[in-house]
Short mmCIF file of C-alpha atoms in Angstrom, two decimals:
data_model
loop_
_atom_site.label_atom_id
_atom_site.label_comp_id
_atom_site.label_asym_id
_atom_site.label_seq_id
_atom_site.Cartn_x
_atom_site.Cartn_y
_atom_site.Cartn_z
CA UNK A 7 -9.07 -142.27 -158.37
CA UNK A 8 -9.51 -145.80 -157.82
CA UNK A 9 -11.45 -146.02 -154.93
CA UNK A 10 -13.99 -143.86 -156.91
CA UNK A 11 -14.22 -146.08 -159.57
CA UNK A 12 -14.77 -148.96 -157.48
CA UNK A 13 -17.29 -147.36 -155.45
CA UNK A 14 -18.96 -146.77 -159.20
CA UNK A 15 -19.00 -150.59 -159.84
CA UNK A 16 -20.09 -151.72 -156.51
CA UNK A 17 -22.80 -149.11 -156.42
CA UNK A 18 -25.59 -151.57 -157.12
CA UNK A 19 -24.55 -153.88 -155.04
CA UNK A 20 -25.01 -151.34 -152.05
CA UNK A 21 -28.28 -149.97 -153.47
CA UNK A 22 -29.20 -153.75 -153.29
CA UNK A 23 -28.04 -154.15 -149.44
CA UNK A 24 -29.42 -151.01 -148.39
CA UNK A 25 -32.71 -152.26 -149.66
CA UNK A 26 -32.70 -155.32 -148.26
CA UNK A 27 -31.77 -153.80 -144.64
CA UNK A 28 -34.57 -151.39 -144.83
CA UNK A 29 -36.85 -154.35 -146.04
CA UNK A 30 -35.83 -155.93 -142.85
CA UNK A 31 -35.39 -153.48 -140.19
CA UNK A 32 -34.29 -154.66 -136.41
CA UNK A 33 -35.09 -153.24 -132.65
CA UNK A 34 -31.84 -151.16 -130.98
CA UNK A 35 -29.50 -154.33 -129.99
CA UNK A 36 -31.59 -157.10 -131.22
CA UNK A 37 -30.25 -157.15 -134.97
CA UNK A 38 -29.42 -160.63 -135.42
CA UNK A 39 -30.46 -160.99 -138.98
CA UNK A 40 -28.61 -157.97 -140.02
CA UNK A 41 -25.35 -158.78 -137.90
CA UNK A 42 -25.96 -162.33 -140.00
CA UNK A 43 -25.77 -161.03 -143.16
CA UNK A 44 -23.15 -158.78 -142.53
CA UNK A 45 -21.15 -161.93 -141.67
CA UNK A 46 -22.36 -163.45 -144.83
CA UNK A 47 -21.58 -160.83 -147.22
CA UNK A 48 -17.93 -160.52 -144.82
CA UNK A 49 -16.87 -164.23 -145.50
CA UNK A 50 -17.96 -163.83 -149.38
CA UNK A 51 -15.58 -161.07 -149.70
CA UNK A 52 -12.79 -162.96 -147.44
CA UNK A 53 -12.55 -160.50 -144.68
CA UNK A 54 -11.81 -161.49 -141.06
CA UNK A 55 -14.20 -160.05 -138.33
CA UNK A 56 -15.26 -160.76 -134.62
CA UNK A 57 -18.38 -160.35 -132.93
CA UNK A 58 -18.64 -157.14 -130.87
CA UNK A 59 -21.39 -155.60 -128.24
CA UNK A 60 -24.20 -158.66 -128.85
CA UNK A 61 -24.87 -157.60 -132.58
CA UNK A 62 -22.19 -155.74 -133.66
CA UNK A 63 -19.31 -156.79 -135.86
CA UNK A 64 -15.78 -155.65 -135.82
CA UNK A 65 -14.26 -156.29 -139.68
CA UNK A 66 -10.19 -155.89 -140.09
CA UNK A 67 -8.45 -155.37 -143.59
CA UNK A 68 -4.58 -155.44 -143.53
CA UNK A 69 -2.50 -153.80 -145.94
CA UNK A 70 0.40 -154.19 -147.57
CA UNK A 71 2.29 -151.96 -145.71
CA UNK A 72 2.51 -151.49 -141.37
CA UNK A 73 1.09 -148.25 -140.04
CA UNK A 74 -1.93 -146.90 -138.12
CA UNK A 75 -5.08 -148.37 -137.48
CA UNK A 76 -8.29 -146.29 -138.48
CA UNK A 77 -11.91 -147.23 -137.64
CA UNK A 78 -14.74 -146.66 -139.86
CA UNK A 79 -18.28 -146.58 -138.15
CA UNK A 80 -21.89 -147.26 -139.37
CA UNK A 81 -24.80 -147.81 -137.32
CA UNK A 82 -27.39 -150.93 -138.07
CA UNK A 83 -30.46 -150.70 -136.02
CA UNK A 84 -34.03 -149.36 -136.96
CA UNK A 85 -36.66 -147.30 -135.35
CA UNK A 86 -40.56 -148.14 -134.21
CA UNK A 87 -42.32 -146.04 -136.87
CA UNK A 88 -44.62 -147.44 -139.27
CA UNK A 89 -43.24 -147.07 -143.03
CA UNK A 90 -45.83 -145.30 -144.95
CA UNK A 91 -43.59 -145.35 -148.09
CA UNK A 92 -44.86 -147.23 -151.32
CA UNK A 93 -41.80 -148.33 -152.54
CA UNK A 94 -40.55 -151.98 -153.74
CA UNK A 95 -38.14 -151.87 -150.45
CA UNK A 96 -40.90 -150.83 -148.09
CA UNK A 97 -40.37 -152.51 -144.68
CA UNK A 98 -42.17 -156.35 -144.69
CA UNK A 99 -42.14 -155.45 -140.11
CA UNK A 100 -45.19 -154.17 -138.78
CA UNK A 101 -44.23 -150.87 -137.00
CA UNK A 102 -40.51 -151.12 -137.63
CA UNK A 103 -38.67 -148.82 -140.19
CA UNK A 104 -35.13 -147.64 -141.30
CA UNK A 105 -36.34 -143.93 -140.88
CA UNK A 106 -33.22 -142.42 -140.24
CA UNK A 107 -30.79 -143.98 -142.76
CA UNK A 108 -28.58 -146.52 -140.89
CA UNK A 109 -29.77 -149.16 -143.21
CA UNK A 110 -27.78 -146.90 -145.81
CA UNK A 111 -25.07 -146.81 -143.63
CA UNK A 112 -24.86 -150.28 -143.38
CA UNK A 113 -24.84 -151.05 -147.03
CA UNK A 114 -22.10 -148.36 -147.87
CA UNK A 115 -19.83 -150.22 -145.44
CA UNK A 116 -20.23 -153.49 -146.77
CA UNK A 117 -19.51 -151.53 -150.17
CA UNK A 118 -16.05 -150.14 -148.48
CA UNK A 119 -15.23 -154.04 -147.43
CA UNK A 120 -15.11 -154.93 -151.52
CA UNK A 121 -13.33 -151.83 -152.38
CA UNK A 122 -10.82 -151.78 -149.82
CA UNK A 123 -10.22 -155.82 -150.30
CA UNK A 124 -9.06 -154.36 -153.71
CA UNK A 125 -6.68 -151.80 -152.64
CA UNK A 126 -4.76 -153.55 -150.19
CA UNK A 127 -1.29 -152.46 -151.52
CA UNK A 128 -2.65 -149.10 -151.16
CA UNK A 129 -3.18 -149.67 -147.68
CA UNK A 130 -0.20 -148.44 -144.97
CA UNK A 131 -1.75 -150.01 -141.87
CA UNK A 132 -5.11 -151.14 -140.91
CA UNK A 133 -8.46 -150.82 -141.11
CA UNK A 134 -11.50 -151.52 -138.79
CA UNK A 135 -15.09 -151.37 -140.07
CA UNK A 136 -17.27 -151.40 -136.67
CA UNK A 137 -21.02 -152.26 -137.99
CA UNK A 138 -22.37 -150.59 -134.78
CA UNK A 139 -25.84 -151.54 -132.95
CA UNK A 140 -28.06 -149.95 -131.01
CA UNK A 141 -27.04 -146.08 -131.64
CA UNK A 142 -31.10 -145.58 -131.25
CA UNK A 143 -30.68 -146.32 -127.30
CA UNK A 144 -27.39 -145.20 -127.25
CA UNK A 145 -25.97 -148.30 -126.33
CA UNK A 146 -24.44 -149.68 -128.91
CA UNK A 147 -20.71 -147.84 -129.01
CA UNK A 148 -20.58 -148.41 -125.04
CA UNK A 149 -20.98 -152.19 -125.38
CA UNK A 150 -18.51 -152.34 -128.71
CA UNK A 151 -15.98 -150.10 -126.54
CA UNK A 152 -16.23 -152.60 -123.41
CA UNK A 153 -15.55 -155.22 -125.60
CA UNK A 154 -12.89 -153.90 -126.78
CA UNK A 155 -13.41 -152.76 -130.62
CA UNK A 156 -11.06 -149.83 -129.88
CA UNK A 157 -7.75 -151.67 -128.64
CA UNK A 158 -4.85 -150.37 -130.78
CA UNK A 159 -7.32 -148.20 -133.26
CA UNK A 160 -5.46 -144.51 -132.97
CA UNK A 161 -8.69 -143.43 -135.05
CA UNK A 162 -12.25 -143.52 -135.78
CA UNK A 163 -14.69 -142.24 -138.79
CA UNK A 164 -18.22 -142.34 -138.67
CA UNK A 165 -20.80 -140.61 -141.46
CA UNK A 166 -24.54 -139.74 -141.35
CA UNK A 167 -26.48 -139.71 -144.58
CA UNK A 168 -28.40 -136.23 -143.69
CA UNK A 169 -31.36 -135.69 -146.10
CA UNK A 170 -31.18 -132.33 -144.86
CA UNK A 171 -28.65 -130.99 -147.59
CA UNK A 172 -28.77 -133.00 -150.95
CA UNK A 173 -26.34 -135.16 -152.87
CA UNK A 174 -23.32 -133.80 -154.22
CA UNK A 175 -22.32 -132.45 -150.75
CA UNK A 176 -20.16 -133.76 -147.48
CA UNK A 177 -19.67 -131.82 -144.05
CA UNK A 178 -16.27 -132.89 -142.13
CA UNK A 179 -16.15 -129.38 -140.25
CA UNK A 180 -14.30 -129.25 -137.22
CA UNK A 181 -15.99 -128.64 -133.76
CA UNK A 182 -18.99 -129.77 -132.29
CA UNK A 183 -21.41 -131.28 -134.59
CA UNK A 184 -23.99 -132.99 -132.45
CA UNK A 185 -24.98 -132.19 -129.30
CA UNK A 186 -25.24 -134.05 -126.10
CA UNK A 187 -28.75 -135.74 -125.12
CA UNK A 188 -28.84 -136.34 -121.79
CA UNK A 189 -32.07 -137.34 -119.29
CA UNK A 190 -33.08 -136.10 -115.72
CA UNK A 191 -35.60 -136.91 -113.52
CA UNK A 192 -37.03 -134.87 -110.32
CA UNK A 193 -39.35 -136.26 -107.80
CA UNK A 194 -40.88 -134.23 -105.47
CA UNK A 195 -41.99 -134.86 -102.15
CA UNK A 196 -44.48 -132.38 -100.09
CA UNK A 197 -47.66 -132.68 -98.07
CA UNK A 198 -51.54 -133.69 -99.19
CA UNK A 199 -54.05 -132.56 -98.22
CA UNK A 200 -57.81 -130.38 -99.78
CA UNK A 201 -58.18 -128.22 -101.93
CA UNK A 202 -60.16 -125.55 -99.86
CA UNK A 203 -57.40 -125.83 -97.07
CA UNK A 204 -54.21 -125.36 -99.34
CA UNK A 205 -52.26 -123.70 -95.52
CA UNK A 206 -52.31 -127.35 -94.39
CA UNK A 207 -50.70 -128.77 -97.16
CA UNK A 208 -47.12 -128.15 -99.43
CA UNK A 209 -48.63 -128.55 -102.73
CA UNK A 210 -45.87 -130.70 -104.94
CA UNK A 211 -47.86 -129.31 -108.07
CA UNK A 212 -46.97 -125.58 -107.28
CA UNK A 213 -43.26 -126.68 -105.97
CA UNK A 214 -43.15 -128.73 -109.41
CA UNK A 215 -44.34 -125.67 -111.27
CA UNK A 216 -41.61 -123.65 -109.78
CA UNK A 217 -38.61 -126.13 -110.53
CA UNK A 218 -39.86 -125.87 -114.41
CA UNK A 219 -39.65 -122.01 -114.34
CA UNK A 220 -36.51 -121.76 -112.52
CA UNK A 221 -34.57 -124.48 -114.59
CA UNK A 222 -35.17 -121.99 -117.18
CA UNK A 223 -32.17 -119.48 -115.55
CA UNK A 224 -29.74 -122.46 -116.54
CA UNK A 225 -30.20 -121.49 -119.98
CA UNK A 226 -30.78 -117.48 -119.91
CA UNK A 227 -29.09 -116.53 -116.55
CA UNK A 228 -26.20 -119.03 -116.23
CA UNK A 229 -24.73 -119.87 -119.51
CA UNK A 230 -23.00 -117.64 -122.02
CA UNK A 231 -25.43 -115.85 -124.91
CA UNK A 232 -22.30 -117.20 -127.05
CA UNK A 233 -22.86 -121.17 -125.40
CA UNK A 234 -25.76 -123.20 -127.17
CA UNK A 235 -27.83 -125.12 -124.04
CA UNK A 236 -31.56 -126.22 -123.88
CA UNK A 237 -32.94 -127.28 -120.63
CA UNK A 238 -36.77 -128.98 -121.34
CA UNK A 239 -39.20 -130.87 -119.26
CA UNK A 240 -41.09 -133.70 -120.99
CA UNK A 241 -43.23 -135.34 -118.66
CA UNK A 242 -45.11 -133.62 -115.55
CA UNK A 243 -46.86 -135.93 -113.29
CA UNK A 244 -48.97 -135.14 -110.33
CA UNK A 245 -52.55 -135.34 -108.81
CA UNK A 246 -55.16 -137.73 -108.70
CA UNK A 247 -58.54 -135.30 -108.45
CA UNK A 248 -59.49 -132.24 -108.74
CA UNK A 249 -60.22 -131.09 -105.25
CA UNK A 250 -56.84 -132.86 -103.71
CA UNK A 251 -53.79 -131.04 -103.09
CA UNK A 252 -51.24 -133.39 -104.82
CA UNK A 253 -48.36 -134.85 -101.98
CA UNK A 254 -45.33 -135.54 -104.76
CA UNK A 255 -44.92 -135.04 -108.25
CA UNK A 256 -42.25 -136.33 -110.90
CA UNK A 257 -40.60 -134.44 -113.57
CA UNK A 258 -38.69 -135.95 -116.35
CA UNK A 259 -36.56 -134.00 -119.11
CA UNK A 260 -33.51 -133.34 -121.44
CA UNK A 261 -30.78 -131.23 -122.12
CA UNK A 262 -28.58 -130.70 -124.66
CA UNK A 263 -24.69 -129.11 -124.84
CA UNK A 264 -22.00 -128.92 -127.14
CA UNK A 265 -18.80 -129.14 -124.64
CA UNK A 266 -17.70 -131.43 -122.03
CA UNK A 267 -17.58 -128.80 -119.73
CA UNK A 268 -21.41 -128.40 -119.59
CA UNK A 269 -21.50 -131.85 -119.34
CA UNK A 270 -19.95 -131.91 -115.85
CA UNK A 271 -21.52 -128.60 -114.80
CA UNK A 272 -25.55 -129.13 -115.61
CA UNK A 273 -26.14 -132.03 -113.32
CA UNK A 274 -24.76 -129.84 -110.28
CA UNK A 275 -26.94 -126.92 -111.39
CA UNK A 276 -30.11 -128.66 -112.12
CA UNK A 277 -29.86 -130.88 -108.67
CA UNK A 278 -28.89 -127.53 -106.91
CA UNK A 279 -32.29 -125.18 -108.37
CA UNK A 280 -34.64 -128.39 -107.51
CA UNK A 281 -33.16 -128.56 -103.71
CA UNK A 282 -33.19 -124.95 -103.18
CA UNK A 283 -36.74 -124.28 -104.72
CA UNK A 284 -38.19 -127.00 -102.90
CA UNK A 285 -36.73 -126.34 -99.48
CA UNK A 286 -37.99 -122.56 -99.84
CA UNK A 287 -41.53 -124.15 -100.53
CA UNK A 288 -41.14 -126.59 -97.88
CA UNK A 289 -40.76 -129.66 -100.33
CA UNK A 290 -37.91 -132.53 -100.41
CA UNK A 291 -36.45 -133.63 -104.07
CA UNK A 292 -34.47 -136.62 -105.45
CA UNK A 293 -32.84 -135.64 -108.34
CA UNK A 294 -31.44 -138.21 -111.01
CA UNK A 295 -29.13 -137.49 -114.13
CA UNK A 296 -28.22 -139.79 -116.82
CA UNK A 297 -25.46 -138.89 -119.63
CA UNK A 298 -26.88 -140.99 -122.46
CA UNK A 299 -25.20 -139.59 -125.28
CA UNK A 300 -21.83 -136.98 -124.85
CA UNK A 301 -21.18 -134.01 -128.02
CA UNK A 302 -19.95 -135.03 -131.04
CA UNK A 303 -16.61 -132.86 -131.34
CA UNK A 304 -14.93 -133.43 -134.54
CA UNK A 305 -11.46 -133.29 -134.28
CA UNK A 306 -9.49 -130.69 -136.39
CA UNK A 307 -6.21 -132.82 -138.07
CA UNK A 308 -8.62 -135.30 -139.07
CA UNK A 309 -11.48 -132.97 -140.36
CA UNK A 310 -8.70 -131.65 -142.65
CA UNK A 311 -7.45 -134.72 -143.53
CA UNK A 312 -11.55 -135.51 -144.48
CA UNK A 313 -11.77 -132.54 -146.15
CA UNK A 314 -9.10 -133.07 -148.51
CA UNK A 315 -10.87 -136.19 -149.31
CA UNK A 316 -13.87 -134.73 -150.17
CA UNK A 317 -12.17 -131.97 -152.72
CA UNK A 318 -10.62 -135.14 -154.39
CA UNK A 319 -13.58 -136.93 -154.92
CA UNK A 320 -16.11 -134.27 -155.52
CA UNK A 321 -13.78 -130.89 -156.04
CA UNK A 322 -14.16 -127.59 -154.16
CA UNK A 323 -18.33 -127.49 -154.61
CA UNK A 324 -18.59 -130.82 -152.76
CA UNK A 325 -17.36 -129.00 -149.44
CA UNK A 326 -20.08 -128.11 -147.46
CA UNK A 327 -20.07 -126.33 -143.69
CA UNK A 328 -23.64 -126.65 -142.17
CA UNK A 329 -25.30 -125.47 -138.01
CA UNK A 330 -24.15 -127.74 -135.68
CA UNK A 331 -27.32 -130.04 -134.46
CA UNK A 332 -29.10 -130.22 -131.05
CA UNK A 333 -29.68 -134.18 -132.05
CA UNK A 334 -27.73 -136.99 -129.98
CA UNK A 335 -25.31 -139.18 -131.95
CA UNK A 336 -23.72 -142.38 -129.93
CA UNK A 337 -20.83 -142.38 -132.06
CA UNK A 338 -19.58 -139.50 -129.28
CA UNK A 339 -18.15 -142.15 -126.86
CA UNK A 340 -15.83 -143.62 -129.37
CA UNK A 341 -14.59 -140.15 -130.18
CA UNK A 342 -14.31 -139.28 -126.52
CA UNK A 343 -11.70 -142.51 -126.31
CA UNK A 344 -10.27 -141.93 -129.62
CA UNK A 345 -9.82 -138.71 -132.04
CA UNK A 346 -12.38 -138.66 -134.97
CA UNK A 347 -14.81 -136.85 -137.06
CA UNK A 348 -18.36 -137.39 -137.78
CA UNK A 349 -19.22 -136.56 -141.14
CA UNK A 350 -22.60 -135.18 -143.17
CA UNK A 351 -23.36 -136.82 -146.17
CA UNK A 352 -26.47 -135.10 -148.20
CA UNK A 353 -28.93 -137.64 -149.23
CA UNK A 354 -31.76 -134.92 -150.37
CA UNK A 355 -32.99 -134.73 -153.63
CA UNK A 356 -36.15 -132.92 -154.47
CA UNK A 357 -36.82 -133.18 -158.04
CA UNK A 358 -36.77 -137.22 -156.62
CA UNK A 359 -38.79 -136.44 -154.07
CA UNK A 360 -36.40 -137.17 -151.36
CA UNK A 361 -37.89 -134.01 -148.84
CA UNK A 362 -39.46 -135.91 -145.96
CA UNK A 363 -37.04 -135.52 -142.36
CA UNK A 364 -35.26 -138.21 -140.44
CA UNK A 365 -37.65 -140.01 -138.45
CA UNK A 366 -40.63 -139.49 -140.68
CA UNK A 367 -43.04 -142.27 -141.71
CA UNK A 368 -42.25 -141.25 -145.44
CA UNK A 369 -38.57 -141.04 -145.14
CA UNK A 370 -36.25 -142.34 -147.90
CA UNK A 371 -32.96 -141.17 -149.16
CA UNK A 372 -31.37 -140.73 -152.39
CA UNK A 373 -29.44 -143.61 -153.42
CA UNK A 374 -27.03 -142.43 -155.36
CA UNK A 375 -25.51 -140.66 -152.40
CA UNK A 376 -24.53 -144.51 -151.82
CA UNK A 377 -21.73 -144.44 -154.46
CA UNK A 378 -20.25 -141.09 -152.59
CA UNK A 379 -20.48 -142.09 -149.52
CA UNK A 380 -19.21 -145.49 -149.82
CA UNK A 381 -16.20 -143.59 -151.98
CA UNK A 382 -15.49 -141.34 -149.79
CA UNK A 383 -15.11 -144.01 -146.46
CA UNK A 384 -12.82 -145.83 -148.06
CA UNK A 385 -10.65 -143.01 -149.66
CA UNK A 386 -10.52 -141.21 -146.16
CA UNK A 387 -9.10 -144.15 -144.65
CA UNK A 388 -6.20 -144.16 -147.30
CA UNK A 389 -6.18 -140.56 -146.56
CA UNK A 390 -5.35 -140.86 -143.08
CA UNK A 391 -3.46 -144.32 -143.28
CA UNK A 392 -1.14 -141.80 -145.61
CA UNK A 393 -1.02 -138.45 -143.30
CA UNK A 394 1.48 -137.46 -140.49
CA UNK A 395 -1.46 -137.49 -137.76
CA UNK A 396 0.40 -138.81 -134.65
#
């Protein structure tokens, strides 16, 4: 298969890129030296692209013959976490680290730009390669979508290298993949006053106290045992001494769902348990919801499609179905707009060493999930250039 074999002889080329990203890591929506040298390597190659959302870049290869238009997705932007790795691609930025693979991302999509350049007459239609910023603040998709990165795309395909399952495997299972992460905030308004004379006051720590325990019944008295929800409070503020009855308090938290429906439901139910439990306690709330990042719900035509890709590249054993994931992935408002799939692609290895988790100080992946991932983006957008998916 040719895009295999290409993906073979441009493997050390992304091995190099993905190194030099992670040497270089860049703040959510500030990566200007990596959006550079994405343009760079672009006009090497001789592929056309436009800037998109700030730092993003939208690429567009052409084939030979008219058809759809697919999008491939990889995210660019690093994390604040010091790199404790001793490695000759350690990060050269003081508390800034690719600890969560998008450097790898990155690289295997600059890889897909050479091997698709040589299979253009293989190509029926078009395809997009959106290098993505600022998935970390889940911002990046938003701004690429208002600019319009999705106008006459019928498609989009974005992968996660998941260090969580090792090389060798790929996860295109239909569904919902990622969950939701959304924020709310609570502030609570009741009446000061001592601590020996708590009849005078309406003490916002005990009305805050309550509003934890009884957001609890969204999860075990209001949603289906079969339904996956989490409702949790990060941040309780209140009080200034000991013997003071606190006046207001503020309550910050997440929550996390795998359907739209929740989506549209939770805000009500959280804003209508804060009101009630404060006005029973004599209290007033304000109650504030954002949706920062929606499910990830992999479409089932092109899962298929994706999973036929993955049998032809890496035969039946290469086929992996994994537990949907609690974590937030921004690549959930371009599949709201357009149908898609989010893929797994294992990047474990153990007898390399390759066990520490996303986000960890020590995190690295293997590289030769490079050459399979970079193989299998391009080959699933031949795939689907090449199905009946209407």
């Amino acid at each position: 298969m040719k895009s295999k074999e290409l993906a073979k002889k441009y493997k050390q080329y992304v091995i190099d890129m993905r190194r030099e990203f992670h040497m270089n890591p860049e703040q959510s929506m500030q990566e200007y030296r990596t959006s550079k040298r994405i343009k760079e390597e672009l006009d090497k190659i001789g592929v056309e692209y436009v800037v998109s959302g700030g730092t993003g870049v939208v690429a567009t290869i052409k084939g030979k013959g008219e058809g759809k238009t697919v999008a491939l997705r990889a995210d660019m932007d690093a994390l604040n976490l010091t790199d404790k790795k001793e490695t000759e691609y350690k990060s050269q930025v003081e508390g800034m680290c690719h600890g969560c693979g998008h450097d790898g991302h990155t690289a295997m999509l600059l890889g897909v730009a050479k091997v698709l350049s040589e299979m253009k007459d293989e190509i029926n239609g078009v395809v997009k390669l959106f290098f993505q910023p600022g998935e970390e603040v889940a911002q990046g998709a938003k701004a690429m979508i208002k600019d319009g990165a999705l106008e006459g795309v019928d498609s989009v395909m974005g992968a996660h290298l998941m260090v969580d399952y090792p090389t060798g495997l790929i996860c295109t299972q239909p569904g919902s993949l990622y969950a939701s992460a959304d924020l709310f905030k609570i502030r609570i308004k009741g009446k000061g006053g001592h601590g020996s004379m708590p009849h005078q006051t309406v003490d916002a720590v005990v009305v805050g106290s309550s509003i934890v325990m009884n957001l609890q019944t969204i999860v075990s008295r209001e949603t289906s045992p079969l339904d996956s929800v989490t409702v949790s409070v990060g941040i309780f503020n209140s009080g200034s001494r000991f013997n003071i009855i606190a006046e207001e308090a503020y309550l910050e938290g997440t929550t996390r769902y795998f359907t739209y429906a929740k989506g549209e439901e939770i805000p009500k139910t959280i804003d209508r348990i804060a009101k009630a439990t404060a006005e029973a306690m004599r209290a007033t709330v304000e109650t504030e919801y954002q949706y920062l990042t929606l499910p990830v719900i992999n479409d089932e035509r092109c899962s298929k499609i994706a999973e036929n890709t993955v049998r032809s590249l890496l035969g039946d054993e290469g086929v992996a179905f994994v537990e949907k994931t609690p974590g937030g992935e921004d690549m959930s408002f371009f599949m709201k707009e357009r149908p898609g799939i989010m893929a797994f692609i294992g990047a474990g290895n153990k007898e390399k060493g390759i066990v520490n988790p996303h986000h960890h100080p020590l995190f690295d992946i293997d590289e030769d999930a490079l050459e399979i991932g970079t193989s299998f983006y391009a080959q699933y957008a031949i795939d689907f250039l090449n199905s009946d998916f209407k």
